[in-house]
mmCIF file of C-alpha atoms in Angstrom:
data_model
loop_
_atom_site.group_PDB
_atom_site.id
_atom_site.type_symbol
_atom_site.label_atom_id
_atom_site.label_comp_id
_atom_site.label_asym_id
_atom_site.label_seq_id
_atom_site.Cartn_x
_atom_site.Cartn_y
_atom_site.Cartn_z
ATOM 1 C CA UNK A 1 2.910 -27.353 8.795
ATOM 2 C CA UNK A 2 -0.200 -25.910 8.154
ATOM 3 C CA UNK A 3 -0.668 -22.413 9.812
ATOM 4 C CA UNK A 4 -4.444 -21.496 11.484
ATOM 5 C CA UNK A 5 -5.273 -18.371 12.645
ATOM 6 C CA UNK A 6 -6.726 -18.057 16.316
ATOM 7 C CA UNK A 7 -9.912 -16.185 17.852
ATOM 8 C CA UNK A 8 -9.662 -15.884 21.808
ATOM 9 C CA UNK A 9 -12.668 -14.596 22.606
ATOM 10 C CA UNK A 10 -14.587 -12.923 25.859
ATOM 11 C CA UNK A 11 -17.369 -15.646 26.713
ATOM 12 C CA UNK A 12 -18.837 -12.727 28.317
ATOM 13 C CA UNK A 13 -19.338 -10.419 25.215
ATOM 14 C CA UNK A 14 -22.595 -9.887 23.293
ATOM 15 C CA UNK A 15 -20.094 -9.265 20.370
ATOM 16 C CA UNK A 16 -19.268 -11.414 17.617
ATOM 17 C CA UNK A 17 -16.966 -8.545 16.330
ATOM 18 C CA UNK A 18 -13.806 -10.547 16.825
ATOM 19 C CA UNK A 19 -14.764 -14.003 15.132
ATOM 20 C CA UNK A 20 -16.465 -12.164 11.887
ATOM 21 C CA UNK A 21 -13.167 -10.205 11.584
ATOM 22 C CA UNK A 22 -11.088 -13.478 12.078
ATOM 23 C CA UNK A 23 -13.693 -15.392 9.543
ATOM 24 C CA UNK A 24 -13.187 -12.816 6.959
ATOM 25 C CA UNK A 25 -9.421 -12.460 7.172
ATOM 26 C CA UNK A 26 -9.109 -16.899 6.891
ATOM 27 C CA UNK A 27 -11.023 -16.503 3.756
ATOM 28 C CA UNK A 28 -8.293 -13.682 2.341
ATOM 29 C CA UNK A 29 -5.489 -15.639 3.260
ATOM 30 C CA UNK A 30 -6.585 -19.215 2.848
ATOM 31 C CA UNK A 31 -6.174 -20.131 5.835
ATOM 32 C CA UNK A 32 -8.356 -22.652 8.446
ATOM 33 C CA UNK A 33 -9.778 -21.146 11.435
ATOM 34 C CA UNK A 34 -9.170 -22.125 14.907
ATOM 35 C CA UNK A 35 -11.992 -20.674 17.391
ATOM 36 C CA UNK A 36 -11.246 -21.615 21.076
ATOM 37 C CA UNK A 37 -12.235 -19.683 24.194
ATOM 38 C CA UNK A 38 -8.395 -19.479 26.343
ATOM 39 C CA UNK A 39 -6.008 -22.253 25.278
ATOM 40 C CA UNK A 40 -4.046 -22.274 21.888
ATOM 41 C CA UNK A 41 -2.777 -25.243 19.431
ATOM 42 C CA UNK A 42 1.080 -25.260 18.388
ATOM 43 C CA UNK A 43 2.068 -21.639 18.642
ATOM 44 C CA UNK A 44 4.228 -22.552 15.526
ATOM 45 C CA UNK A 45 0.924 -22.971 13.643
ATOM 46 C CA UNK A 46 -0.585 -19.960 14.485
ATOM 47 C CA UNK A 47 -0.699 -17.266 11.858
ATOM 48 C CA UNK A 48 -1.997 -14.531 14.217
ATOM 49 C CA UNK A 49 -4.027 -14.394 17.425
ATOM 50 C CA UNK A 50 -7.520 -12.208 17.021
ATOM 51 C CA UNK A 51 -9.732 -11.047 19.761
ATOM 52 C CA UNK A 52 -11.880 -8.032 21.391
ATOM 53 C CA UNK A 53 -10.758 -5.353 22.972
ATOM 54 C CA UNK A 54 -11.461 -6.102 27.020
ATOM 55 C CA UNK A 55 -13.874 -3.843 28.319
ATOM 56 C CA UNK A 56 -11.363 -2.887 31.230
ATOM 57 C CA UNK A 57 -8.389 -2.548 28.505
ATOM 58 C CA UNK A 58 -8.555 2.158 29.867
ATOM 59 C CA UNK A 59 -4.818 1.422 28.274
ATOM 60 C CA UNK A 60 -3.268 2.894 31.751
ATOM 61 C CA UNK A 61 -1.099 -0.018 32.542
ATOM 62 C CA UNK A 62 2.090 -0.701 30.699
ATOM 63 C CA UNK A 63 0.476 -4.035 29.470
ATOM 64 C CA UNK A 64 -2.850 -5.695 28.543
ATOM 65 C CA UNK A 65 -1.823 -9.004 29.521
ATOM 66 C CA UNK A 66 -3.435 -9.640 32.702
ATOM 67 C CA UNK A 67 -6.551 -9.001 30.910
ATOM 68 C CA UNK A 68 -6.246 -10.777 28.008
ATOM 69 C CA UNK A 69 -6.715 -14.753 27.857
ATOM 70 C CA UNK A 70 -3.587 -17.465 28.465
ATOM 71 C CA UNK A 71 -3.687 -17.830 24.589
ATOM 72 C CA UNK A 72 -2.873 -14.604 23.750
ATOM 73 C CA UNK A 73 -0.180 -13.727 27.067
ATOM 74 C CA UNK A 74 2.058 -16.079 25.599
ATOM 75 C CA UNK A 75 2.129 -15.656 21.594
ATOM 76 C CA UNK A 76 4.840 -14.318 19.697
ATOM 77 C CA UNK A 77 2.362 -13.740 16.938
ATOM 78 C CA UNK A 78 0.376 -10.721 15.748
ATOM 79 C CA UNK A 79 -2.264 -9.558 17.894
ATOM 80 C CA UNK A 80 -5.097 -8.346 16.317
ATOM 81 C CA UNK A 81 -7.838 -6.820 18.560
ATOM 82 C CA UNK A 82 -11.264 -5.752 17.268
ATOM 83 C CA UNK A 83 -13.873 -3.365 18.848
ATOM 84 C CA UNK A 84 -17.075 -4.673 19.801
ATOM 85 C CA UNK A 85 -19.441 -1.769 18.279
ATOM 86 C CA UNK A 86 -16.874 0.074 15.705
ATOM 87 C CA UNK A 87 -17.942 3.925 15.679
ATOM 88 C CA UNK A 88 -19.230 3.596 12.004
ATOM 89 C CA UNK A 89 -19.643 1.268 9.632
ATOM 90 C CA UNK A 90 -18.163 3.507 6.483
ATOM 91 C CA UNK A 91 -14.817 2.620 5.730
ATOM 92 C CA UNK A 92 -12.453 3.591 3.521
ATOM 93 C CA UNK A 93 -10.870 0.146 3.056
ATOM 94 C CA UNK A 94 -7.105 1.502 3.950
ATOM 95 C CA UNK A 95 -4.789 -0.537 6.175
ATOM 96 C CA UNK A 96 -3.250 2.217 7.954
ATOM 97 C CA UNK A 97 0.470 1.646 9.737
ATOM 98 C CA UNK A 98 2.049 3.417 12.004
ATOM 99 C CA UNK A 99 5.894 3.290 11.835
ATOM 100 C CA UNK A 100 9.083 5.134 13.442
ATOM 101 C CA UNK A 101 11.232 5.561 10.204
ATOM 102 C CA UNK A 102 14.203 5.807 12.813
ATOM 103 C CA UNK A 103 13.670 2.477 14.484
ATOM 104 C CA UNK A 104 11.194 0.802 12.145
ATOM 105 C CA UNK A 105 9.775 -2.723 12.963
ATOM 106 C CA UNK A 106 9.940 -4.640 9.790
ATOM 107 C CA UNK A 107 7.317 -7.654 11.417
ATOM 108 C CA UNK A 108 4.760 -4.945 11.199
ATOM 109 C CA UNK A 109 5.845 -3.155 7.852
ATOM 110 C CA UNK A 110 5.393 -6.859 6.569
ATOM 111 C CA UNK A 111 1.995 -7.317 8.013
ATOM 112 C CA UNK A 112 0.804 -4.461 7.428
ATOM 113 C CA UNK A 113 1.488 -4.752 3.340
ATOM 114 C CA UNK A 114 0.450 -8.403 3.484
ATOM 115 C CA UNK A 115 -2.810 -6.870 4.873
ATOM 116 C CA UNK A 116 -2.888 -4.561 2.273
ATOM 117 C CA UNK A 117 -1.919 -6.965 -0.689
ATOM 118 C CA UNK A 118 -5.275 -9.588 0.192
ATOM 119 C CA UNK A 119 -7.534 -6.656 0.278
ATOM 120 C CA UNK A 120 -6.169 -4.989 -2.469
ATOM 121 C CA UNK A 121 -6.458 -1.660 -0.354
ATOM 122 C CA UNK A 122 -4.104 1.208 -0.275
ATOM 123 C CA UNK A 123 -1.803 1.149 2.469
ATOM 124 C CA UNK A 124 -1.227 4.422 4.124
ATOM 125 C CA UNK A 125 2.090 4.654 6.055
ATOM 126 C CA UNK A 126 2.245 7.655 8.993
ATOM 127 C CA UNK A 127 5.765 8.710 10.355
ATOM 128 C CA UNK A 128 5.248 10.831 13.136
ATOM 129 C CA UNK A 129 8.148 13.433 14.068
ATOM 130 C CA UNK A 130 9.077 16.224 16.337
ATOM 131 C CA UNK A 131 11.712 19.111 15.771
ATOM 132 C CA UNK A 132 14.978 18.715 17.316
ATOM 133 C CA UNK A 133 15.936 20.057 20.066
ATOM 134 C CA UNK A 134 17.672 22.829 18.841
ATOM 135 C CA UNK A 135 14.448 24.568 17.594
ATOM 136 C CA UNK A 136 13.404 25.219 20.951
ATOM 137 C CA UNK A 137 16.606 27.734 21.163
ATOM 138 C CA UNK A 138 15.190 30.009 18.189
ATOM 139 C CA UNK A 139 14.926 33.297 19.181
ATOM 140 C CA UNK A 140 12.415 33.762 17.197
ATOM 141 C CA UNK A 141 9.770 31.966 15.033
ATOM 142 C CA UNK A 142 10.645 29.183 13.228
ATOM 143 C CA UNK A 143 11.917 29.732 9.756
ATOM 144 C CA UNK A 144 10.053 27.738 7.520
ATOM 145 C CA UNK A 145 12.454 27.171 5.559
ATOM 146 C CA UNK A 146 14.666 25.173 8.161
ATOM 147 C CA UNK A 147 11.377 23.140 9.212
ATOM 148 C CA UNK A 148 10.935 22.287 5.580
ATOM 149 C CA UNK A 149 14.824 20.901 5.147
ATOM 150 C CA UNK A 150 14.235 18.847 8.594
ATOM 151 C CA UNK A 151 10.779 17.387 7.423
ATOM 152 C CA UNK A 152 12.577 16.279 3.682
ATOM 153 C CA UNK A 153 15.046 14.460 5.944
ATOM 154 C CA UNK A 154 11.871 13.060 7.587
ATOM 155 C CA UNK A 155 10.367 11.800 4.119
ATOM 156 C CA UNK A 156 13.706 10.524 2.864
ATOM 157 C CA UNK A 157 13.848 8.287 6.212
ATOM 158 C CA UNK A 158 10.744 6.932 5.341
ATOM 159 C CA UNK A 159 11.046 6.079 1.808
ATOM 160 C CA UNK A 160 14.236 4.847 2.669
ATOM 161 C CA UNK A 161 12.638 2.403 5.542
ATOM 162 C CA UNK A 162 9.810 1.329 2.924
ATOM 163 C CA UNK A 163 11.843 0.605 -0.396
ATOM 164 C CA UNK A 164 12.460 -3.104 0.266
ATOM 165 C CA UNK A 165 8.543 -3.970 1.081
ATOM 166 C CA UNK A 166 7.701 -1.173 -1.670
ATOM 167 C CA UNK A 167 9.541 -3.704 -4.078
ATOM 168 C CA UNK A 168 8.505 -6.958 -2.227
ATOM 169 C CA UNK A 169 4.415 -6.075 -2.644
ATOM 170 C CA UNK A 170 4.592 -3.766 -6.204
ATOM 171 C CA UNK A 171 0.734 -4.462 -6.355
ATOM 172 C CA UNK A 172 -0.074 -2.688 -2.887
ATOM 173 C CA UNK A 173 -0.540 0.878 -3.293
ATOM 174 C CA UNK A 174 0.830 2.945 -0.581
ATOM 175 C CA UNK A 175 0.435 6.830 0.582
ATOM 176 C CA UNK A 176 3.816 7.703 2.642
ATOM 177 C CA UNK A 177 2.523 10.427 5.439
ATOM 178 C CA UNK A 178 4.936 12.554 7.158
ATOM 179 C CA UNK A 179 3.895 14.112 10.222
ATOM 180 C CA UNK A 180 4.877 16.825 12.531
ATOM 181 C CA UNK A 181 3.118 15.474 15.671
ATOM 182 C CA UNK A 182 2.975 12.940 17.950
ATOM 183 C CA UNK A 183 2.411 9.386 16.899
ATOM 184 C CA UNK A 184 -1.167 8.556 18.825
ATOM 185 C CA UNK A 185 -2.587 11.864 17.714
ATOM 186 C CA UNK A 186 -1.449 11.025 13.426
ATOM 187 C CA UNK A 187 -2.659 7.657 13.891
ATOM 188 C CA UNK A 188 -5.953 8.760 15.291
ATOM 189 C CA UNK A 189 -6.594 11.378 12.970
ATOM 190 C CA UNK A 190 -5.959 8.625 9.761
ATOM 191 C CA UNK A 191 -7.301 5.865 11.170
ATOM 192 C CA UNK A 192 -10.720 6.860 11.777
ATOM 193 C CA UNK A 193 -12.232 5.697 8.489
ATOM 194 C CA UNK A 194 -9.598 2.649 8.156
ATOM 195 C CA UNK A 195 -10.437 -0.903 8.033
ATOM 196 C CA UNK A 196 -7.893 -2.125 10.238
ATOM 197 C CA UNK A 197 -4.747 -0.204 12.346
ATOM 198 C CA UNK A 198 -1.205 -1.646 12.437
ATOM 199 C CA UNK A 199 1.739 -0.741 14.769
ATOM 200 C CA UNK A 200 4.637 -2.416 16.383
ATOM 201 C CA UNK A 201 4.850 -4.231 20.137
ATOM 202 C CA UNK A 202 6.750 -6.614 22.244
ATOM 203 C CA UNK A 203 6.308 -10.174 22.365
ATOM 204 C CA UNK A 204 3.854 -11.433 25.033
ATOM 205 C CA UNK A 205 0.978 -8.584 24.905
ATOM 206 C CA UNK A 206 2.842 -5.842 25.986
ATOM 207 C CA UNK A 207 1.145 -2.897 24.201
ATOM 208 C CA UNK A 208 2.779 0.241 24.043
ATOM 209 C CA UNK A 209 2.006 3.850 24.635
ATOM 210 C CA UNK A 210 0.693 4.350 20.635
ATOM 211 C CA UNK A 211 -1.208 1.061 21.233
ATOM 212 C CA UNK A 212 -2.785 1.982 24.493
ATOM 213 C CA UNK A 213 -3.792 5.361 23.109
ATOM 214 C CA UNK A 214 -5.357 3.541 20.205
ATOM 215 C CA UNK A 215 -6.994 0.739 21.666
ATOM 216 C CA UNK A 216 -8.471 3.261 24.133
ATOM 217 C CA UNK A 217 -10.723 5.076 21.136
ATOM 218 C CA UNK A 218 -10.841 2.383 18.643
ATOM 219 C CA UNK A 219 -13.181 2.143 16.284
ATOM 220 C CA UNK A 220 -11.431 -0.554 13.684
ATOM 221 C CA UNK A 221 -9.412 -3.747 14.962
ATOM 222 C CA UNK A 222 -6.094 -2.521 15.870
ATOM 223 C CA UNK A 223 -3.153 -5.234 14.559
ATOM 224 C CA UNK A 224 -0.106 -4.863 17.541
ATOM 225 C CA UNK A 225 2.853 -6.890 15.341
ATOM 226 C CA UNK A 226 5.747 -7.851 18.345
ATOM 227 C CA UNK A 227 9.404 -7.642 16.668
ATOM 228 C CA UNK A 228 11.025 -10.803 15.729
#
C-alpha cells in the first residue's frame, strides 16, 4: 500500500517551516504528500508524521502530547518537528543521531541512515557517557590512563551497535563520536549546524528528557523515532 508522509500543522503559525521541510523530504524519498490540519489517513500508510514545534512545547512536561494535534498523539511513526525561524540558515548538511550504545534504538539508527542515504550527507553518530561509579572513589585525580581504557570500551560499544546499519547503507558516510558528557549537552553542541536531529522516543508523542532539551533550543527539525 502506498505510504504518504503527513504534515500536521499549527493553523495559527505564520510559518511554513514544517510543510517546506515535509515537501522537500517527499521529493527525496518518492513519496506523495498528505497535508491535513488534525486528522490522519491509514496510520499504516503513513511514512512519518512532520510538524512545528508548538510555541508552548518549554519541554517541562514528561510529554508533548497534549499540545500536539490528534494526528500526531496517536502515531506509531516518526515524528519529525521543525522550528519555525531556524537560528541560521548555514548548514552543514549532516544528519546528526543521538544514540545510547548500551540500549540503542535500532528504529532511529535506521532512520537516521535512511536520512542520511537520500541526502547523501554524512551521518554523525554521538554516544554520550559518564564514568562509573567507581571513579568518584579516586583519591586522587583521575588517571588518564584508566579514563582512556573506559572510553575504548565506550567506542567499541558503539561500533559494535552500528556494524549492521554500517553494512546495510555502505554509501552513507558516518563520523562515530564518543563523548564524555551528558547526552542533551553532545547533541547540542553537534547539532547546531545540522540539517536535521535524530533520537529515540516512545510511541504516542512522548518525548524524552534529550528530546525536551532539544526541542527547547532547536534550530533544525528534530526527528523523535518511537521503538518498534
Amino acid at each position: 500500500m502506498e505510504r504518504v508522509i503527513l504534515v500536521c500543522t499549527d493553523p495559527s503559525s505564520h510559518g511554513r517551516s514544517a510543510v517546506d521541510w515535509a515537501e522537500r523530504e517527499a521529493r527525496l524519498h518518492g513519496l506523495p504528500l498528505c497535508a491535513v490540519p488534525g486528522s490522519a489517513p491509514d496510520p499504516s500508510r503513513v511514512a512519518m508524521v512532520v510538524g512545528n514545534i508548538p510555541d508552548e512545547a518549554d519541554a517541562t512536561g514528561p510529554s508533548l502530547g497534549s499540545r500536539l494535534p490528534v494526528a500526531v498523539r496517536a502515531s506509531d511513526r516518526p515524528l519529525v518537528l521543525v522550528p519555525d525561524r531556524p537560528a541560521s540558515t548555514h548548514r552543514s548538511g549532516r544528519v546528526v543521531l543521538g544514540v545510547d550504545a548500551r540500549a540503542p534504538s535500532g528504529a532511529a539508527i535506521d532512520f537516521a541512515f535512511d536520512s542520511a542515504r537520500v541526502r547523501g550527507a554524512l551521518l554523525h553518530v554521538v554516544h554520550a557517557w559518564s564514568l562509573p561509579s567507581c571513579a568518584a572513589e579516586w583519591p586522587f585525580a583521575l588517571p588518564e590512563r584508566e579514563r582512556a581504557t573506559w572510553e575504548d570500551l565506550e567506542v567499541q560499544f558503539l561500533a559494535d551497535v552500528l556494524r549492521p546499519w554500517r553494512e546495510k547503507y555502505p554509501e552513507v558516510p558516518v563520523l562515530e563520536d564518543v563523548v564524555l558528557g551528558t547526552p542533551d549537552q553532545a547533541l547540542l553542541h553537534r547539532c547546531e549546524s545540522a540539517e536535521l536531529v535524530v533520537v529515540g522516543g516512545q510511541p504516542g508523542a512522548e518525548c524524552g528528557s534529550v528530546a525536551r532539551a532539544l526541542l527547547r533550543a532547536a534550530t533544525c527539525p528534530v526527528a523523535v523515532v518511537p521503538a518498534r
